[in-house]
Amino acid sequence: MTTTPDPADTGAGAAAVDLPTDHERRLHPLSWLFVLVSSIGRFLVPLVALVVLGGRGEDSWQLAAAGIGVAALVVGAVWRYFTWRYRIGSDSLFVRSGLLERSLRQIPFSRIHDVAVHQTLLHRLFDVAEVRLESASGDKPEARMQVLRLDEALALERLIRGRGEVAAPDAAQAGPADEGDLLLSLPTSEVIRLGLISNRGMVLVAGAFALAWQVSPDGGLAEAMARYGRQAFGYAGSLALGWVGAVLGALAVLAIALVLLRVLSVLLALVQYHGFRLAEHGRRLTVSRGLFTRRRNSVPRRRIQAWTLVESFTHRLFGRRSLNVDTAVLGEGNEERGLSELAPVGTPGRCDDLVRHLLPQAQWPPAGWQRLHRLAWLRLSIGGAVFALVLSAALGWRFGAWGLLGLLWIPWSVFVARQHARRAGFCVDNQLVAVREGWWSRHWRFAEIGKLQALQLRQGPLDRWLGMASLWLDTAGARQVSVPLRIRYVDEQEARALMARLGPEVARRPLRW
């Protein structure tokens, strides 16, 4: 790995600023403006509603209510600037706030799991940044500093990073705090590949469609879609191409839609992941990315609780994978918090190299994978068979005998289940518990045994009849992910033996997070 300073750390101001200890500091003088903008963003919908409804003369009182609301937000923002202070102690950060009801919050450096430096276009215009300090508990950041000078924000990040490592029992400094080992950077070509692989465009279009459906008058969107559909089919019919022309036209529209969605996904990827950089600073990992809004997250390596390698069908088309991690930082609604992506896109070999570098005590990939129960395919196909029966019944009620076509889903679900069971497996050694699953879309999920918190043996009636069981393994931060760590549908005796083996190991090893 090459030692390279982060571009955000190389500015002269960022390198020269000094943060004295035991001295209270205020936020940036313009912090009230950013607090105001943030508050207005949260109350934008009711304020707009008041202004729109207040446009009529008889409802002018609503304009006055909107003005009073904005004035209250301004007073609150200015009030926060004059009553909010922070102080750096020898082993903690102290935050004092309030005037009538005062509070003093102490945040030990060793308990700070993530230091996030956030810059929007407005932040960059004024050369400032927002700093968020995250821990493993609570549904919001331990401290949110809106806003600091950029050089002060970066200096605070380096100070917390360095002192947090000194306070940690397994800390090891690897050089100056403003330098790091570059582990991964994504050139523009790789970010474009990420956009082609991902479905971010589809998610955005679906969200926009749902919003339009909610705000449009009753039936307005459906009527518009039906009208344009009739016009399109009428135009196709005027060409006298028959049903072949209609099918070709529909395929052309579908192809254009898919191309536009991929273009949108590429644009979103460029906005979110431009300049992606993963660096190692001693025992901490730092990720920075973003085109317009710059995000920078720094977390200790020991906070990583579990790992996930993802390889969808489109990943395989481009010969790529993604490496994600779970940390102990909890999320709040849809707000992005903590560090979750170590390699948004990379070759399989590059992702494996990252895992081996960050988990040097473990063997990756595992030497041998154990197979599932010989009837695991049958258990995996049950859901598809039930869906086929429900679908066939619904289609039969609507279309009569043609509804039996829904039963064709059963052989497909059996085929998918067999492919899944053939590829799936698990491996347990002295350091790792690893599981691989999937066929069309594949993933590898693994965690260190020392990061496990609880084990659960699960059996349904069908599992007991087939002589199989599943072992569910919990880690901190598992609620953030859609893929839990679980060993599914193995022989019952083997599952109980695994639980008897892992239980004492988990109880014996201290939980380091």
C-alpha positions as semicolon CSV with decimal commas, in nm:
position;residue;x (nm);y (nm);z (nm)
1;M;0,000;0,000;0,000
2;T;0,127;0,351;-0,078
3;T;0,126;0,623;0,185
4;T;-0,068;0,915;0,045
5;P;-0,226;1,210;0,225
6;D;-0,595;1,265;0,172
7;P;-0,663;1,559;-0,058
8;A;-0,884;1,709;0,210
9;D;-0,591;1,710;0,451
10;T;-0,336;1,875;0,229
11;G;-0,461;2,230;0,247
12;A;-0,234;2,474;0,424
13;G;-0,505;2,596;0,655
14;A;-0,604;2,247;0,756
15;A;-0,247;2,159;0,838
16;A;-0,174;2,471;1,041
17;V;-0,484;2,508;1,259
18;D;-0,439;2,431;1,628
19;L;-0,715;2,318;1,863
20;P;-0,616;2,399;2,222
21;T;-0,742;2,171;2,497
22;D;-0,951;2,284;2,793
23;H;-1,063;2,589;2,598
24;E;-1,424;2,639;2,492
25;R;-1,480;2,713;2,126
26;R;-1,780;2,842;1,936
27;L;-1,915;2,732;1,604
28;H;-1,849;2,927;1,285
29;P;-2,011;3,276;1,291
30;L;-2,233;3,171;0,999
31;S;-2,345;2,850;1,169
32;W;-2,686;3,004;1,239
33;L;-2,743;3,029;0,862
34;F;-2,682;2,658;0,809
35;V;-2,898;2,564;1,109
36;L;-3,171;2,785;0,960
37;V;-3,142;2,622;0,616
38;S;-3,159;2,276;0,776
39;S;-3,464;2,371;0,983
40;I;-3,645;2,525;0,687
41;G;-3,578;2,203;0,493
42;R;-3,760;2,002;0,761
43;F;-4,056;2,242;0,771
44;L;-4,061;2,324;0,399
45;V;-4,386;2,143;0,315
46;P;-4,604;2,310;0,584
47;L;-4,445;2,651;0,512
48;V;-4,515;2,619;0,139
49;A;-4,870;2,510;0,215
50;L;-4,922;2,818;0,431
51;V;-4,781;3,049;0,164
52;V;-4,988;2,892;-0,117
53;L;-5,309;2,894;0,083
54;G;-5,234;3,243;0,202
55;G;-5,226;3,377;-0,155
56;R;-5,598;3,450;-0,137
57;G;-5,701;3,773;0,029
58;E;-5,942;3,618;0,278
59;D;-5,668;3,382;0,402
60;S;-5,394;3,644;0,448
61;W;-5,355;3,539;0,813
62;Q;-5,179;3,226;0,686
63;L;-4,905;3,438;0,528
64;A;-4,855;3,601;0,866
65;A;-4,837;3,254;1,028
66;A;-4,570;3,149;0,776
67;G;-4,373;3,466;0,849
68;I;-4,394;3,405;1,222
69;G;-4,275;3,047;1,168
70;V;-3,972;3,160;0,967
71;A;-3,893;3,426;1,226
72;A;-3,907;3,162;1,501
73;L;-3,665;2,944;1,305
74;V;-3,426;3,238;1,267
75;V;-3,439;3,314;1,640
76;G;-3,377;2,949;1,721
77;A;-3,078;2,931;1,487
78;V;-2,918;3,246;1,630
79;W;-2,996;3,128;1,984
80;R;-2,813;2,803;1,918
81;Y;-2,501;2,985;1,798
82;F;-2,475;3,192;2,116
83;T;-2,548;2,903;2,356
84;W;-2,351;2,613;2,197
85;R;-1,984;2,548;2,290
86;Y;-1,742;2,258;2,270
87;R;-1,421;2,186;2,458
88;I;-1,149;1,929;2,401
89;G;-1,035;1,747;2,713
90;S;-0,754;1,501;2,766
91;D;-0,970;1,198;2,687
92;S;-1,315;1,337;2,599
93;L;-1,503;1,599;2,407
94;F;-1,736;1,822;2,610
95;V;-2,042;1,991;2,460
96;R;-2,225;2,266;2,649
97;S;-2,560;2,397;2,530
98;G;-2,864;2,584;2,654
99;L;-2,912;2,902;2,851
100;L;-3,221;2,856;3,068
101;E;-3,193;2,478;3,076
102;R;-2,823;2,403;3,051
103;S;-2,659;2,071;2,967
104;L;-2,301;1,949;2,959
105;R;-2,238;1,635;2,754
106;Q;-1,915;1,434;2,782
107;I;-1,819;1,209;2,488
108;P;-1,507;0,992;2,547
109;F;-1,285;0,968;2,239
110;S;-1,267;0,589;2,278
111;R;-1,649;0,568;2,243
112;I;-1,666;0,766;1,918
113;H;-1,717;0,508;1,644
114;D;-1,749;0,736;1,344
115;V;-1,632;1,089;1,263
116;A;-1,828;1,218;0,962
117;V;-1,729;1,541;0,783
118;H;-2,009;1,660;0,557
119;Q;-1,987;1,934;0,291
120;T;-2,269;2,046;0,062
121;L;-2,223;2,303;-0,215
122;L;-2,328;2,576;0,030
123;H;-2,066;2,452;0,280
124;R;-1,798;2,456;0,011
125;L;-1,895;2,810;-0,092
126;F;-1,817;2,936;0,259
127;D;-1,525;2,692;0,320
128;V;-1,699;2,528;0,616
129;A;-1,811;2,173;0,705
130;E;-2,050;1,991;0,935
131;V;-1,902;1,734;1,176
132;R;-2,101;1,446;1,321
133;L;-1,972;1,222;1,598
134;E;-2,138;0,880;1,613
135;S;-2,137;0,607;1,876
136;A;-2,285;0,259;1,892
137;S;-2,593;0,365;2,087
138;G;-2,872;0,611;2,038
139;D;-3,080;0,698;1,733
140;K;-2,896;1,021;1,655
141;P;-2,536;1,149;1,652
142;E;-2,365;1,208;1,986
143;A;-2,273;1,556;1,864
144;R;-2,362;1,747;1,548
145;M;-2,152;2,057;1,487
146;Q;-2,327;2,291;1,243
147;V;-2,084;2,427;1,127
148;L;-1,703;2,464;1,169
149;R;-1,436;2,612;0,945
150;L;-1,312;2,339;0,712
151;D;-0,959;2,346;0,852
152;E;-1,098;2,329;1,206
153;A;-1,329;2,039;1,114
154;L;-1,042;1,839;0,961
155;A;-0,815;1,917;1,257
156;L;-1,088;1,798;1,496
157;E;-1,128;1,479;1,294
158;R;-0,752;1,411;1,309
159;L;-0,740;1,487;1,681
160;I;-1,029;1,251;1,764
161;R;-0,883;0,989;1,531
162;G;-0,545;1,003;1,704
163;R;-0,669;1,021;2,063
164;G;-0,929;0,752;2,001
165;E;-0,653;0,518;1,887
166;V;-0,441;0,597;2,192
167;A;-0,740;0,528;2,419
168;A;-0,824;0,199;2,249
169;P;-0,664;-0,117;2,392
170;D;-0,562;-0,249;2,051
171;A;-0,446;0,081;1,906
172;A;-0,135;0,107;1,694
173;Q;-0,021;0,429;1,534
174;A;0,108;0,394;1,180
175;G;0,254;0,734;1,112
176;P;0,147;1,097;1,120
177;A;-0,224;1,152;1,176
178;D;-0,262;1,349;0,851
179;E;-0,123;1,068;0,633
180;G;-0,273;0,736;0,543
181;D;-0,225;0,424;0,338
182;L;-0,436;0,442;0,026
183;L;-0,627;0,113;0,004
184;L;-0,866;0,187;-0,282
185;S;-0,956;0,473;-0,514
186;L;-1,216;0,466;-0,790
187;P;-1,134;0,638;-1,120
188;T;-1,419;0,779;-1,325
189;S;-1,431;0,467;-1,542
190;E;-1,499;0,249;-1,236
191;V;-1,770;0,488;-1,110
192;I;-1,937;0,463;-1,452
193;R;-1,925;0,083;-1,424
194;L;-2,085;0,113;-1,080
195;G;-2,368;0,316;-1,232
196;L;-2,421;0,057;-1,506
197;I;-2,424;-0,222;-1,246
198;S;-2,653;-0,060;-0,990
199;N;-3,027;0,006;-1,001
200;R;-3,014;0,354;-0,848
201;G;-3,200;0,499;-1,148
202;M;-3,486;0,252;-1,101
203;V;-3,513;0,340;-0,731
204;L;-3,524;0,713;-0,808
205;V;-3,786;0,670;-1,082
206;A;-3,998;0,450;-0,854
207;G;-3,981;0,710;-0,579
208;A;-4,076;0,989;-0,820
209;F;-4,365;0,780;-0,955
210;A;-4,492;0,711;-0,603
211;L;-4,471;1,081;-0,515
212;A;-4,652;1,182;-0,836
213;W;-4,924;0,926;-0,763
214;Q;-4,975;1,071;-0,416
215;V;-4,986;1,439;-0,512
216;S;-5,185;1,405;-0,838
217;P;-5,565;1,442;-0,827
218;D;-5,767;1,125;-0,779
219;G;-5,709;0,907;-1,083
220;G;-5,524;1,186;-1,266
221;L;-5,199;0,997;-1,317
222;A;-5,376;0,676;-1,417
223;E;-5,593;0,864;-1,668
224;A;-5,287;1,035;-1,817
225;M;-5,106;0,703;-1,855
226;A;-5,410;0,542;-2,018
227;R;-5,451;0,838;-2,256
228;Y;-5,089;0,832;-2,369
229;G;-5,105;0,455;-2,404
230;R;-5,409;0,479;-2,634
231;Q;-5,236;0,746;-2,841
232;A;-4,925;0,530;-2,875
233;F;-5,121;0,222;-2,981
234;G;-5,329;0,434;-3,216
235;Y;-5,016;0,562;-3,383
236;A;-4,879;0,207;-3,410
237;G;-5,207;0,092;-3,562
238;S;-5,199;0,371;-3,820
239;L;-4,874;0,228;-3,955
240;A;-5,061;-0,090;-4,053
241;L;-4,790;-0,313;-3,912
242;G;-5,029;-0,536;-3,720
243;W;-4,948;-0,709;-3,395
244;V;-4,584;-0,759;-3,500
245;G;-4,535;-0,385;-3,523
246;A;-4,706;-0,335;-3,187
247;V;-4,473;-0,586;-3,023
248;L;-4,165;-0,432;-3,185
249;G;-4,279;-0,088;-3,079
250;A;-4,330;-0,203;-2,719
251;L;-3,984;-0,362;-2,719
252;A;-3,832;-0,041;-2,856
253;V;-3,999;0,167;-2,584
254;L;-3,877;-0,081;-2,322
255;A;-3,521;-0,067;-2,458
256;I;-3,522;0,314;-2,456
257;A;-3,654;0,314;-2,099
258;L;-3,380;0,074;-1,986
259;V;-3,110;0,286;-2,153
260;L;-3,245;0,602;-1,988
261;L;-3,254;0,429;-1,649
262;R;-2,890;0,320;-1,686
263;V;-2,789;0,672;-1,787
264;L;-2,966;0,805;-1,479
265;S;-2,792;0,542;-1,263
266;V;-2,454;0,647;-1,404
267;L;-2,526;1,014;-1,330
268;L;-2,630;0,930;-0,973
269;A;-2,317;0,719;-0,924
270;L;-2,097;1,005;-1,048
271;V;-2,267;1,245;-0,806
272;Q;-2,239;1,008;-0,507
273;Y;-1,905;0,832;-0,565
274;H;-1,688;1,080;-0,756
275;G;-1,342;1,087;-0,601
276;F;-1,408;0,778;-0,386
277;R;-1,106;0,710;-0,169
278;L;-1,054;0,447;0,102
279;A;-0,750;0,513;0,323
280;E;-0,610;0,361;0,640
281;H;-0,490;0,592;0,916
282;G;-0,333;0,373;1,181
283;R;-0,619;0,160;1,310
284;R;-0,891;0,373;1,146
285;L;-1,044;0,363;0,801
286;T;-1,145;0,682;0,622
287;V;-1,377;0,702;0,321
288;S;-1,431;1,024;0,126
289;R;-1,656;1,066;-0,177
290;G;-1,903;1,291;-0,354
291;L;-1,913;1,537;-0,645
292;F;-2,131;1,821;-0,516
293;T;-2,178;1,709;-0,156
294;R;-1,853;1,576;-0,010
295;R;-1,881;1,308;0,258
296;R;-1,595;1,188;0,473
297;N;-1,634;0,911;0,732
298;S;-1,369;0,779;0,967
299;V;-1,418;0,470;1,187
300;P;-1,183;0,237;1,379
301;R;-1,131;-0,100;1,214
302;R;-1,243;-0,280;1,528
303;R;-1,592;-0,124;1,491
304;I;-1,657;-0,341;1,185
305;Q;-1,892;-0,617;1,298
306;A;-1,966;-0,813;0,979
307;W;-1,873;-0,818;0,611
308;T;-2,071;-0,877;0,292
309;L;-1,947;-0,943;-0,060
310;V;-2,220;-0,886;-0,321
311;E;-2,219;-1,014;-0,678
312;S;-2,538;-0,957;-0,875
313;F;-2,592;-1,068;-1,234
314;T;-2,485;-0,725;-1,363
315;H;-2,177;-0,741;-1,138
316;R;-2,076;-1,062;-1,316
317;L;-2,128;-0,904;-1,658
318;F;-1,859;-0,650;-1,571
319;G;-1,641;-0,887;-1,365
320;R;-1,697;-0,689;-1,046
321;R;-1,815;-0,724;-0,684
322;S;-1,902;-0,490;-0,397
323;L;-1,763;-0,509;-0,042
324;N;-1,990;-0,377;0,234
325;V;-1,952;-0,378;0,612
326;D;-2,176;-0,342;0,917
327;T;-2,063;-0,113;1,195
328;A;-2,207;-0,063;1,540
329;V;-2,344;0,281;1,447
330;L;-2,722;0,279;1,434
331;G;-2,924;0,447;1,161
332;E;-3,192;0,712;1,196
333;G;-3,474;0,682;0,944
334;N;-3,334;0,708;0,593
335;E;-3,036;0,917;0,699
336;E;-2,704;0,773;0,589
337;R;-2,481;0,726;0,894
338;G;-2,163;0,540;0,963
339;L;-1,941;0,357;0,718
340;S;-2,106;0,087;0,506
341;E;-1,912;0,059;0,178
342;L;-1,543;-0,025;0,165
343;A;-1,547;-0,103;-0,208
344;P;-1,864;0,006;-0,391
345;V;-1,722;-0,171;-0,695
346;G;-1,404;-0,370;-0,755
347;T;-1,268;-0,684;-0,913
348;P;-1,313;-1,006;-0,711
349;G;-0,937;-1,022;-0,652
350;R;-0,924;-0,661;-0,529
351;C;-1,211;-0,719;-0,286
352;D;-1,046;-1,036;-0,153
353;D;-0,717;-0,845;-0,109
354;L;-0,896;-0,582;0,099
355;V;-1,049;-0,849;0,323
356;R;-0,713;-1,020;0,372
357;H;-0,544;-0,689;0,451
358;L;-0,806;-0,579;0,704
359;L;-0,848;-0,929;0,856
360;P;-0,488;-1,057;0,854
361;Q;-0,560;-1,315;1,126
362;A;-0,833;-1,484;0,919
363;Q;-0,812;-1,698;0,607
364;W;-1,004;-1,558;0,313
365;P;-1,144;-1,712;0,099
366;P;-1,206;-2,012;0,328
367;A;-1,027;-2,334;0,243
368;G;-1,343;-2,545;0,217
369;W;-1,716;-2,490;0,211
370;Q;-1,961;-2,733;0,370
371;R;-2,280;-2,819;0,184
372;L;-2,637;-2,774;0,300
373;H;-2,880;-3,055;0,380
374;R;-2,940;-3,282;0,079
375;L;-3,310;-3,171;0,073
376;A;-3,236;-2,801;0,117
377;W;-3,356;-2,738;-0,241
378;L;-3,699;-2,870;-0,145
379;R;-3,718;-2,636;0,153
380;L;-3,603;-2,341;-0,061
381;S;-3,868;-2,410;-0,327
382;I;-4,165;-2,403;-0,087
383;G;-4,210;-2,026;-0,108
384;G;-4,217;-2,030;-0,488
385;A;-4,467;-2,315;-0,495
386;V;-4,703;-2,133;-0,257
387;F;-4,673;-1,817;-0,467
388;A;-4,755;-2,017;-0,783
389;L;-5,071;-2,161;-0,624
390;V;-5,191;-1,819;-0,510
391;L;-5,111;-1,669;-0,851
392;S;-5,291;-1,951;-1,033
393;A;-5,598;-1,911;-0,812
394;A;-5,608;-1,534;-0,874
395;L;-5,564;-1,574;-1,250
396;G;-5,821;-1,856;-1,259
397;W;-6,078;-1,637;-1,083
398;R;-6,020;-1,364;-1,341
399;F;-5,948;-1,555;-1,664
400;G;-6,084;-1,905;-1,604
401;A;-5,881;-2,204;-1,726
402;W;-5,602;-1,975;-1,844
403;G;-5,519;-1,927;-1,477
404;L;-5,352;-2,268;-1,475
405;L;-5,058;-2,105;-1,654
406;G;-4,961;-1,966;-1,315
407;L;-4,855;-2,318;-1,215
408;L;-4,563;-2,287;-1,457
409;W;-4,393;-2,089;-1,183
410;I;-4,345;-2,411;-0,984
411;P;-4,082;-2,575;-1,212
412;W;-3,901;-2,241;-1,234
413;S;-3,891;-2,205;-0,856
414;V;-3,765;-2,564;-0,823
415;F;-3,490;-2,492;-1,076
416;V;-3,385;-2,175;-0,888
417;A;-3,392;-2,360;-0,555
418;R;-3,170;-2,638;-0,689
419;Q;-2,919;-2,387;-0,826
420;H;-2,920;-2,199;-0,496
421;A;-2,872;-2,515;-0,289
422;R;-2,593;-2,632;-0,520
423;R;-2,395;-2,311;-0,471
424;A;-2,478;-2,236;-0,106
425;G;-2,247;-2,338;0,175
426;F;-2,088;-2,235;0,503
427;C;-1,750;-2,248;0,673
428;V;-1,659;-2,215;1,040
429;D;-1,295;-2,204;1,153
430;N;-1,113;-2,060;1,454
431;Q;-1,161;-1,700;1,339
432;L;-1,453;-1,664;1,098
433;V;-1,809;-1,776;1,040
434;A;-1,878;-1,745;0,666
435;V;-2,190;-1,815;0,460
436;R;-2,241;-1,800;0,084
437;E;-2,586;-1,793;-0,076
438;G;-2,764;-1,706;-0,399
439;W;-2,754;-1,805;-0,761
440;W;-2,872;-1,521;-0,987
441;S;-2,761;-1,268;-0,728
442;R;-2,489;-1,401;-0,496
443;H;-2,347;-1,286;-0,168
444;W;-2,086;-1,394;0,085
445;R;-2,152;-1,291;0,446
446;F;-1,899;-1,344;0,725
447;A;-1,797;-1,220;1,068
448;E;-1,528;-1,282;1,325
449;I;-1,635;-1,518;1,601
450;G;-1,533;-1,254;1,855
451;K;-1,794;-1,014;1,707
452;L;-2,090;-1,250;1,753
453;Q;-2,336;-1,150;2,025
454;A;-2,603;-1,420;2,023
455;L;-2,687;-1,754;1,857
456;Q;-3,031;-1,892;1,780
457;L;-3,129;-2,237;1,654
458;R;-3,449;-2,222;1,448
459;Q;-3,674;-2,502;1,320
460;G;-4,015;-2,487;1,160
461;P;-4,253;-2,786;1,139
462;L;-4,131;-2,870;0,788
463;D;-3,768;-2,838;0,902
464;R;-3,826;-3,087;1,184
465;W;-3,996;-3,328;0,943
466;L;-3,703;-3,306;0,698
467;G;-3,442;-3,327;0,976
468;M;-3,283;-2,988;0,919
469;A;-3,234;-2,665;1,115
470;S;-3,100;-2,312;1,072
471;L;-2,853;-2,122;1,290
472;W;-2,899;-1,743;1,313
473;L;-2,601;-1,537;1,433
474;D;-2,641;-1,179;1,560
475;T;-2,380;-0,905;1,547
476;A;-2,397;-0,538;1,646
477;G;-2,538;-0,329;1,363
478;A;-2,720;-0,626;1,206
479;R;-3,047;-0,431;1,198
480;Q;-2,901;-0,204;0,931
481;V;-2,872;-0,475;0,666
482;S;-3,118;-0,683;0,468
483;V;-2,892;-0,992;0,462
484;P;-2,860;-1,144;0,811
485;L;-2,579;-1,380;0,903
486;R;-2,745;-1,720;0,909
487;I;-2,657;-2,080;0,827
488;R;-2,978;-2,211;0,673
489;Y;-3,112;-2,561;0,615
490;V;-2,827;-2,781;0,735
491;D;-2,857;-3,121;0,898
492;E;-3,014;-3,086;1,243
493;Q;-2,734;-3,270;1,421
494;E;-2,475;-3,058;1,243
495;A;-2,656;-2,737;1,339
496;R;-2,670;-2,842;1,705
497;A;-2,302;-2,936;1,697
498;L;-2,217;-2,593;1,552
499;M;-2,416;-2,420;1,824
500;A;-2,247;-2,630;2,093
501;R;-1,909;-2,537;1,946
502;L;-1,969;-2,164;1,886
503;G;-2,157;-2,095;2,212
504;P;-1,858;-2,143;2,446
505;E;-1,630;-1,960;2,200
506;V;-1,858;-1,656;2,192
507;A;-1,891;-1,658;2,571
508;R;-1,514;-1,688;2,619
509;R;-1,401;-1,413;2,383
510;P;-1,443;-1,047;2,489
511;L;-1,670;-0,840;2,265
512;R;-1,457;-0,572;2,097
513;W;-1,664;-0,303;1,931
